[in-house]
XYZ file of C-alpha atoms in Angstrom:
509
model
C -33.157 -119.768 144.784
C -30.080 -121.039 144.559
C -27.414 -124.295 142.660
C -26.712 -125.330 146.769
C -30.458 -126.045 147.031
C -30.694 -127.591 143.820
C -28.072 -130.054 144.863
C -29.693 -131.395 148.014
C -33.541 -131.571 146.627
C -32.272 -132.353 142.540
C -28.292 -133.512 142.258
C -28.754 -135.319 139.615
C -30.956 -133.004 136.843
C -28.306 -131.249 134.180
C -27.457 -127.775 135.385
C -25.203 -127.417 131.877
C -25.801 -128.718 128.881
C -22.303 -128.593 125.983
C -24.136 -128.986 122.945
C -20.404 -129.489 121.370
C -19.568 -132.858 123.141
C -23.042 -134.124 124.606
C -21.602 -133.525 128.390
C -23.422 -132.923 131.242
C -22.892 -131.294 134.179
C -25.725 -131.758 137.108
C -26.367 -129.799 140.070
C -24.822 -132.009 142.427
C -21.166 -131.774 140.545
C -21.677 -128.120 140.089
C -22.351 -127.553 143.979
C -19.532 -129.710 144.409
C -16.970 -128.390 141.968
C -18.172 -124.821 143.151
C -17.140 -125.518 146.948
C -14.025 -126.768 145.770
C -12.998 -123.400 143.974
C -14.451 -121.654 146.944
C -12.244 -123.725 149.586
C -8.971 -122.973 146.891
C -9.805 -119.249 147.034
C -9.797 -118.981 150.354
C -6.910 -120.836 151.499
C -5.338 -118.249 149.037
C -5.909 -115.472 151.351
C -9.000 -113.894 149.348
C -11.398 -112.297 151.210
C -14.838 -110.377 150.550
C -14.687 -107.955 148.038
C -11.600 -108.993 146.241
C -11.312 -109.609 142.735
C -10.715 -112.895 140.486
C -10.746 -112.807 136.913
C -11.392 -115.495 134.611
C -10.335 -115.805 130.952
C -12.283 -119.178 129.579
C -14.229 -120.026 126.418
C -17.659 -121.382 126.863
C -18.101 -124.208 129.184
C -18.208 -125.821 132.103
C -15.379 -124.029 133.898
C -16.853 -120.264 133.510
C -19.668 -121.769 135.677
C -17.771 -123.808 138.460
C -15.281 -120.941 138.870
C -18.244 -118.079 138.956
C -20.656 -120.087 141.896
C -17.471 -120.454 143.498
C -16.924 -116.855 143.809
C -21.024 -116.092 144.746
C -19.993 -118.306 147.748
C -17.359 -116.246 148.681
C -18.477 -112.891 148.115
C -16.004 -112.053 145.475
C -16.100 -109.953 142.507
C -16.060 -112.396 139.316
C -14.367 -110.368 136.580
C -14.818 -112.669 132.525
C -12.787 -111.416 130.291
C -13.175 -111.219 126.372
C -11.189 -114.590 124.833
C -10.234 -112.587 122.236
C -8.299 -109.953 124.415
C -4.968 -109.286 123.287
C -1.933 -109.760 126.041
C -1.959 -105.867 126.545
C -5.649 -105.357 126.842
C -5.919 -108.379 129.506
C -2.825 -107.050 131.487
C -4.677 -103.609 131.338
C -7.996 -105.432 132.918
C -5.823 -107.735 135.575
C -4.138 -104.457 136.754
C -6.859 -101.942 136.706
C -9.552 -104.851 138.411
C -7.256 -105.272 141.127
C -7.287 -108.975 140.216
C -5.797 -111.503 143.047
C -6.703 -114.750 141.139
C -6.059 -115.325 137.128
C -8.019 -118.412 135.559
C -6.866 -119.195 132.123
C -8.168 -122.105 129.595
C -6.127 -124.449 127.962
C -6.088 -122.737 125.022
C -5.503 -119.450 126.224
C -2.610 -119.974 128.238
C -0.170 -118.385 126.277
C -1.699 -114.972 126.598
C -2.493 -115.345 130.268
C 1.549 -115.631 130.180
C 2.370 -113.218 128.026
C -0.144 -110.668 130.252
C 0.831 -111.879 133.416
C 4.271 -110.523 132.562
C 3.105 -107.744 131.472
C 1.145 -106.604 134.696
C 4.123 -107.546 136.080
C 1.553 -107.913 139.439
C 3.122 -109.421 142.656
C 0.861 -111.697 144.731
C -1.324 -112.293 141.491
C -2.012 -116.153 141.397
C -2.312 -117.272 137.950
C -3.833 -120.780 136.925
C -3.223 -122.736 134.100
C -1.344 -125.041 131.513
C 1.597 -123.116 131.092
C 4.724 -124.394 131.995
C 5.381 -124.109 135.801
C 1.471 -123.610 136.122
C -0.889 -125.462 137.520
C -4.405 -125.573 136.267
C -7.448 -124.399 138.264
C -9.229 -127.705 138.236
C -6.024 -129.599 139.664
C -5.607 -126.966 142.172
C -9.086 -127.490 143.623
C -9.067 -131.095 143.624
C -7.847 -131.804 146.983
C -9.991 -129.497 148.431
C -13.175 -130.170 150.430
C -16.678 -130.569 148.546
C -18.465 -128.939 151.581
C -19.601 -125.438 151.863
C -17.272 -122.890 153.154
C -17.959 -121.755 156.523
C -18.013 -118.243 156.285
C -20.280 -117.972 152.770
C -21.811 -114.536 151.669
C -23.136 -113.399 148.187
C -20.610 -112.019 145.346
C -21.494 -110.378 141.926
C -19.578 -109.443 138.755
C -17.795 -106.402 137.886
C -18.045 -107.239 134.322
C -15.818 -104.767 131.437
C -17.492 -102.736 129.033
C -16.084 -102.861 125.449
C -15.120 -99.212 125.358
C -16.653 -97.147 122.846
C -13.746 -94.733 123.298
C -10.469 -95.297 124.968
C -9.610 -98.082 127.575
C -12.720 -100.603 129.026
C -14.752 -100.018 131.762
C -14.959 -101.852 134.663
C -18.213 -101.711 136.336
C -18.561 -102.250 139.949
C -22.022 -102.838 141.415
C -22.424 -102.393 145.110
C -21.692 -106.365 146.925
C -24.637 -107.541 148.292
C -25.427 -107.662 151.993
C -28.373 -110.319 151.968
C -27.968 -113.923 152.219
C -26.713 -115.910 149.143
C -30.013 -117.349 147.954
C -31.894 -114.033 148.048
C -33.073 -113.011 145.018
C -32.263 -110.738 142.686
C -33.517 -108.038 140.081
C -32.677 -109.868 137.155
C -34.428 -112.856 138.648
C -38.043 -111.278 139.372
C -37.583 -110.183 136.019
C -37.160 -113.634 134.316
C -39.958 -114.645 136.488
C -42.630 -112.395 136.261
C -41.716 -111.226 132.340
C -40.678 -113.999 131.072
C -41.988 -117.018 133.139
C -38.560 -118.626 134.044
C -38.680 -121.400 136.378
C -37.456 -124.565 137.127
C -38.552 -126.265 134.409
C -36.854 -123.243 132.005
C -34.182 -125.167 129.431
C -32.226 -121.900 128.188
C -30.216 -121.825 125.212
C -26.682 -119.491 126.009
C -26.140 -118.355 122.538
C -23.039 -115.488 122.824
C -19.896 -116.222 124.442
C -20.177 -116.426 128.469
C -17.913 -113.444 128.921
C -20.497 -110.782 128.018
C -22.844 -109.525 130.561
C -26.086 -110.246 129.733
C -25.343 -114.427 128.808
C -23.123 -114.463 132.033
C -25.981 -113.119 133.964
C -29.217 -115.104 132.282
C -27.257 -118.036 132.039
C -26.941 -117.950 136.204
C -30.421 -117.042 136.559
C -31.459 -120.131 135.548
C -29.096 -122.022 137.953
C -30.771 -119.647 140.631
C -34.253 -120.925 139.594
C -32.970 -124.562 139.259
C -33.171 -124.956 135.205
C -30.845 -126.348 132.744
C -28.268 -124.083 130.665
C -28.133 -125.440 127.055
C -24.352 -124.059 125.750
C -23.213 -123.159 122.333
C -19.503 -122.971 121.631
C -19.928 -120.024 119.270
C -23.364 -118.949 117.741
C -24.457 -120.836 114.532
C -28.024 -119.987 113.252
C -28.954 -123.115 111.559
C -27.561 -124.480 114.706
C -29.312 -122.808 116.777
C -32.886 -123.944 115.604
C -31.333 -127.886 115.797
C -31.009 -127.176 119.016
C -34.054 -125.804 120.389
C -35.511 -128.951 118.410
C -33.157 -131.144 120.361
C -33.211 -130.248 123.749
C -37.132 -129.104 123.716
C -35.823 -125.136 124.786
C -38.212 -123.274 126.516
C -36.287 -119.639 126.456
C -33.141 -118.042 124.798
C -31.734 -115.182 124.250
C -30.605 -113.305 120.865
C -29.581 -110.419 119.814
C -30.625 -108.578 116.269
C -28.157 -109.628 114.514
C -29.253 -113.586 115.074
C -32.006 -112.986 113.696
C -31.263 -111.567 110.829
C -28.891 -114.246 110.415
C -32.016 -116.842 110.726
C -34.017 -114.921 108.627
C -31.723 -115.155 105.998
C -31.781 -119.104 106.077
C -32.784 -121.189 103.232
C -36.988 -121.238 103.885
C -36.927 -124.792 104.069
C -33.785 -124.674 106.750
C -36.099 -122.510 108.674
C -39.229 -124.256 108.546
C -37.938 -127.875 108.992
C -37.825 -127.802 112.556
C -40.357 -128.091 115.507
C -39.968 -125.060 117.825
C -43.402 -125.469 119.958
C -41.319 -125.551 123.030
C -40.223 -122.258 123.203
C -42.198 -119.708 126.261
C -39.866 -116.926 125.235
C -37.581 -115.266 123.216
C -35.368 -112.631 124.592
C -33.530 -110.005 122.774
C -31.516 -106.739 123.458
C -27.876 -105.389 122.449
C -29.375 -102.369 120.536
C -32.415 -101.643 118.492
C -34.018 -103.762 116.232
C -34.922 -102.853 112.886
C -38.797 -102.848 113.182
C -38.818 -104.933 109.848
C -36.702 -108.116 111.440
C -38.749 -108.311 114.754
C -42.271 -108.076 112.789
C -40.702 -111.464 110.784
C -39.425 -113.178 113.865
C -43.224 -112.520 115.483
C -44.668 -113.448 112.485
C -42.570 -116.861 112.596
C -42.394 -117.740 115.967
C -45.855 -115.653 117.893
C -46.095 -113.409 120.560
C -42.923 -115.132 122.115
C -40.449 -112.550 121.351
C -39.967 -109.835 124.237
C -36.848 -106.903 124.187
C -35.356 -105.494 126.972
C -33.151 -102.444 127.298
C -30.122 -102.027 129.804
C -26.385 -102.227 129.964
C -23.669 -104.084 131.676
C -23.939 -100.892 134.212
C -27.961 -102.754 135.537
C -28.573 -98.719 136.298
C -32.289 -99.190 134.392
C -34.019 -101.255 132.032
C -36.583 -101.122 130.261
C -38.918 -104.065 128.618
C -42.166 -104.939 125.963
C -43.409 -108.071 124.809
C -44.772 -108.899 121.512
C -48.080 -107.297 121.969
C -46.957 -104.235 123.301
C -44.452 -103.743 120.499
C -47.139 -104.596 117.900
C -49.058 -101.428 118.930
C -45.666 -99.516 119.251
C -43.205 -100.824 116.719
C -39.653 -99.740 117.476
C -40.045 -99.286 121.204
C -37.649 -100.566 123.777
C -40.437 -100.643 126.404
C -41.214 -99.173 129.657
C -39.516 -98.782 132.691
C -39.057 -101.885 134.526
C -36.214 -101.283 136.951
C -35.727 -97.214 137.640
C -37.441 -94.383 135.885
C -36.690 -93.346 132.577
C -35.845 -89.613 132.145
C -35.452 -87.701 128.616
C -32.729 -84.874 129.169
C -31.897 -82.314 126.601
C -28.609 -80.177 126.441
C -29.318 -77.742 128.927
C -29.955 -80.945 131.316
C -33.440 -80.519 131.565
C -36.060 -82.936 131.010
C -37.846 -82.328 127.548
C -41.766 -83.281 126.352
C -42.539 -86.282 125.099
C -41.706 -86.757 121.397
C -38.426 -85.409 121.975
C -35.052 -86.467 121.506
C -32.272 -86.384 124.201
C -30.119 -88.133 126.437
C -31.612 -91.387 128.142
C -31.048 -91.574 132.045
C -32.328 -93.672 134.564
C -33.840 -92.275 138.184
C -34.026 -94.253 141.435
C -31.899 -97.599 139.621
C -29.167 -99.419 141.282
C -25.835 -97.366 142.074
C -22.755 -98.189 140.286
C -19.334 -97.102 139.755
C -16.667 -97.900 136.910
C -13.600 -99.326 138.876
C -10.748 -96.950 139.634
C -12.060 -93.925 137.041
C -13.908 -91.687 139.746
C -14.317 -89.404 136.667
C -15.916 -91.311 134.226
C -18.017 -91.832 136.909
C -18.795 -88.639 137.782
C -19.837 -88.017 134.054
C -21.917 -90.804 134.259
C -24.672 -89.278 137.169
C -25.862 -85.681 136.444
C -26.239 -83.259 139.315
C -30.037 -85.086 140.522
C -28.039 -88.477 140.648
C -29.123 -90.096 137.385
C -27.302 -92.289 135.658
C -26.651 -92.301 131.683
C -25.696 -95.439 129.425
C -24.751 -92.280 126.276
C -27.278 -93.266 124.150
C -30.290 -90.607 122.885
C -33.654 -91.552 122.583
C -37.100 -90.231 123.533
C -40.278 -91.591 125.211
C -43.916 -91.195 123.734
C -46.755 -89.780 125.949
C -47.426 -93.717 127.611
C -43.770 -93.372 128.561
C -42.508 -96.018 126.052
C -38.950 -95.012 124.987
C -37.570 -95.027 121.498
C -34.040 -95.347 120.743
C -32.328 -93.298 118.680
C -28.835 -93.867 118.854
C -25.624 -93.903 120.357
C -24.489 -90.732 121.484
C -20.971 -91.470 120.173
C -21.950 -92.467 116.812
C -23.784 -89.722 116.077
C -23.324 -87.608 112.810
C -22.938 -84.139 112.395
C -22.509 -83.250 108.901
C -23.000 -79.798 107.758
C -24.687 -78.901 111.365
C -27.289 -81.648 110.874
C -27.868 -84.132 113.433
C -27.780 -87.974 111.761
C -28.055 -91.215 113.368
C -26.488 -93.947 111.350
C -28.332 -96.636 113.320
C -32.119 -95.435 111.441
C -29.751 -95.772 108.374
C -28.679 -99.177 108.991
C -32.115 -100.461 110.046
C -33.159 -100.101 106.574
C -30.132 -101.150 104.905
C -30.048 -104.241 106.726
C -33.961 -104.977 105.129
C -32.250 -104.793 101.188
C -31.911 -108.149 100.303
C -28.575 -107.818 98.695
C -27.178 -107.048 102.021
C -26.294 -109.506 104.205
C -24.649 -106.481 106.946
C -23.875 -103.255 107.208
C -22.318 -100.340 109.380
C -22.877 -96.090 108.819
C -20.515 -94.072 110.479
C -19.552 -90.450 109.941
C -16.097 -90.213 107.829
C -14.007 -86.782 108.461
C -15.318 -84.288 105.734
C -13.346 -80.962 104.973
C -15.990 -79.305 104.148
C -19.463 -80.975 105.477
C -17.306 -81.636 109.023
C -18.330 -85.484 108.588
C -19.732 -87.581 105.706
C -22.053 -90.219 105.824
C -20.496 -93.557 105.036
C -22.055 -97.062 104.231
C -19.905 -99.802 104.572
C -21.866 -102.913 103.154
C -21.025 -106.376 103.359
C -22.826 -107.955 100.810
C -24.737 -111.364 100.550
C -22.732 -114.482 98.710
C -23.299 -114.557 95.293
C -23.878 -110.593 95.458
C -21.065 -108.720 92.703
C -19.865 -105.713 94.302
C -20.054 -102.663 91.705
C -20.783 -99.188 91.560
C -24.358 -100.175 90.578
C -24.716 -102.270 93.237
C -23.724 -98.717 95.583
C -26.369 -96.624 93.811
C -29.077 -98.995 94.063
C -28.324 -99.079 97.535
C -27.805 -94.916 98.107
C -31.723 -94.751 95.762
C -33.467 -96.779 98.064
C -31.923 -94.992 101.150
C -32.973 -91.713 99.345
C -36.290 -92.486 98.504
C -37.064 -94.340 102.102
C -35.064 -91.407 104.393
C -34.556 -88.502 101.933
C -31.487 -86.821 100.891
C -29.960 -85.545 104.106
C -29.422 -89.322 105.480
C -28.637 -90.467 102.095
C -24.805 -91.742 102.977
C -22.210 -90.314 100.410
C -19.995 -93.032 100.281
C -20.713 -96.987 100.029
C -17.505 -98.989 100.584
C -17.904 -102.917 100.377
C -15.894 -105.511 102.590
C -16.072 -109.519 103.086
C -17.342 -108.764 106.653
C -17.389 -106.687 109.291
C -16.074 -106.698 112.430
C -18.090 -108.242 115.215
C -17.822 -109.167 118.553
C -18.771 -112.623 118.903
C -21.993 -111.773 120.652
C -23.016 -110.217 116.847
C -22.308 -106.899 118.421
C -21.186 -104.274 115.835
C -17.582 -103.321 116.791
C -17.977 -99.722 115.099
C -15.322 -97.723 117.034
C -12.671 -100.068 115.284
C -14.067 -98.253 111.776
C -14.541 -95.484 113.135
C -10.740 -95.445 113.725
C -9.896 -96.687 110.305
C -11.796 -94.086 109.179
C -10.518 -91.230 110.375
C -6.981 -92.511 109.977
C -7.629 -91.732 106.118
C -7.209 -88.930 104.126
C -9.833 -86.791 104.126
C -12.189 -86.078 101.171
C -13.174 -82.119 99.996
């Protein structure tokens, strides 16, 4: 259950596939590579537990450089590519960071962070001038295993809904580096993952959840089919091409394919696929009954975070008989907690937490912590939802985009579910906008399809068939347009940077 057994019993079957330039990468010159980095890392003094953090576009290297730290029972820390200098000096700092990996084409901003952190005994790699790059570092090392091997993780950095990211710091493992892991039973037994699995890695390697499915397929000995950024039309040449047997998406793909020309969609063969994956927030109900009703059963939804405190997971079936649900409990116990931090009936709303889940911690920020785990020790990923009376939970929002507007609870995500359904809109984002007198109002900011002509008609259309699907109270007050919207590249909504627009305006009576 692991790339070093893969490279004795298959060396030569693709481990990664870069759908960009046709290369391959097996699992012997990944095992290879891998001991290499591991050698490098610990002729530089780091030891178990310590930090290295990688800044690297999709490819090859994120992969080398991460097996090389599971080796050596490192923390692997990816950071966002589109990080600005002060953000990544922030995340080298705070991490505790002994090793910086920079790409080619992020070298400059390695630099201009490095300086920044102005870190002694941080080793940073790359082309920079006076630099040396990570790969030409590890060359002359050995291609044997490291004596002294032990398991490693990530401690991976949360966007931030408010305020600085978050690192989060799972517990190191203590087992033996091929044992296996939660996320693996899950692929297996859920999803049937195995070695045969071709997976298509279709958000940038530096979030969580590709980082992590991407490696469980090296664990399980199957091939890791990479995009370079996620292209929808794309995306269905591919699982054509390369006969894909699982991926994962998030909603916004498939609204994205959805929205394809029909005979774009239906012009290519995807009888390969075993499963579909998605997660990153709540689907609107109306998307995921299309995507079953184009692809089958195939499509299964899991909830979780970069924290791994919980998750819960459905497949098609089960979602058919309850549409909207994130699923049941597969790793913890799902609690419902209301404001007096007791649990409440099923049915109602409150804050999700997790019982009996892994333990984590965010890095350096005992507090946030601390607000993280109530006084029973369960852990919260601030969002609100509630679970029916077969213990299937419901999302209902985050709990830091929620509305109050004249003392009425509103959760802009039920809003944007049906928005995203019009077919004039191609996205859209409802936050609450400061109000003088309502406290907050609701805003729709709509980004509409091409060849759509923004007006004020287009905005009343929109706030009628809000009104007559959600009633007045949800009705949003305001519809701004805009080009786009801002999105990570993972299609996740990047709402707090509105938010802040937002309130940065003048306030309407």
């Amino acid at each position: 259950m692991h790339p070093i057994i893969h490279a004795r019993t298959t060396p030569d079957k693709p481990a990664c596939i870069l759908t960009s330039s046709n290369q391959i990468l097996t699992y012997g010159e990944l095992d290879e590579l891998a001991n290499q980095g591991a050698h490098l890392l610990r002729s530089l003094g780091l030891e178990r537990g310590d930090t290295v953090a990688v800044l690297l576009e999709n490819g090859f290297d994120i992969f080398t450089v991460a097996w090389a730290t599971q080796r050596c029972g490192l923390y692997l820390t990816a950071i966002s590519c589109k990080s600005s200098a002060a953000d990544l000096a922030y995340i080298i700092s705070n991490s505790g960071a002994k090793v910086l990996i920079a790409s080619d084409a992020l070298a400059s901003v390695a630099e201009q962070a490095f300086i920044q952190a102005g870190l002694e005994g941080l080793h940073l790699f790359s082309s920079a001038p006076g630099r040396t790059p990570f790969i030409q570092a590890r060359a002359d090392q050995p291609t044997t295993a490291i004596k002294d091997a032990c398991a490693g993780c990530d401690m991976l950095y949360s966007s931030g809904m408010t305020g600085r990211p978050k690192g989060v710091k799972p517990q190191l493992p203590e087992g033996p580096i091929d044992e296996q892991t939660p996320l693996m039973r899950m692929g297996q037994s859920l999803y049937g993952m195995d070695a045969d699995s071709v997976y298509l890695s279709t958000s940038p390697l530096y979030h969580a959840a590709p980082l992590r499915w991407a490696m469980v397929i090296h664990r399980l000995g199957g091939t890791v089919v990479i995009m370079d950024r996620y292209d929808a039309e794309q995306a269905l040449i591919l699982i054509e091409r390369h006969r894909v047997t699982h991926s994962t998406f998030v909603p916004t793909h498939f609204v994205r394919m959805l929205k394809l020309p029909e005979e774009v969609r239906t012009g290519h063969d995807y009888s390969s696929l075993r499963a579909v994956v998605h997660a990153a927030g709540p689907c609107p109900v109306p998307v995921k009954q299309a995507m079953i009703d184009w692809w089958g059963p195939i499509i299964h939804e899991y909830y979780s975070g970069t924290e791994m405190c919980g998750i819960t997971a459905l497949d098609s079936a089960q979602w058919l008989s309850k549409p909207g649900s994130v699923g049941r409990a597969v790793l913890g116990v799902v609690k419902i907690v209301g404001a007096d931090g007791q649990e409440v009936p099923p049915g109602t709303p409150g804050d999700i937490y997790f019982a009996d889940g892994p333990r984590f911690e965010y890095h350096n920020d005992p507090e946030k912590t601390r607000q993280a785990y109530n006084d029973r020790g369960w852990a919260t990923l601030n969002d609100i939802g509630w679970l029916d009376e077969d213990g299937y939970l419901f999302l209902t929002d985050r709990k830091s985009f929620m509305i109050i507007s004249g003392g009425v609870n509103i959760y802009p995500q039920e809003i944007e579910n049906l928005l995203i359904t019009h077919p004039d809109v191609e996205d859209v984002a409802v936050i609450g906008a400061p109000d003088e007198e309502m406290g907050e109002r609701v805003v729709a900011i709509v980004q509409p399809r091409i060849g759509v002509v923004t007006s004020p008609e287009l905005g009343e259309a929109l706030r009628r068939f809000v009104r007559e699907a959600l009633g007045g109270v949800k009705c949003p007050q305001q519809f701004d347009f805009r080009a786009e919207l801002p999105r990570e590249p993972t299609g996740k909504l990047m709402k707090r940077l509105l938010k802040a627009e937002y309130e940065g305006m003048q306030p309407r009576p």
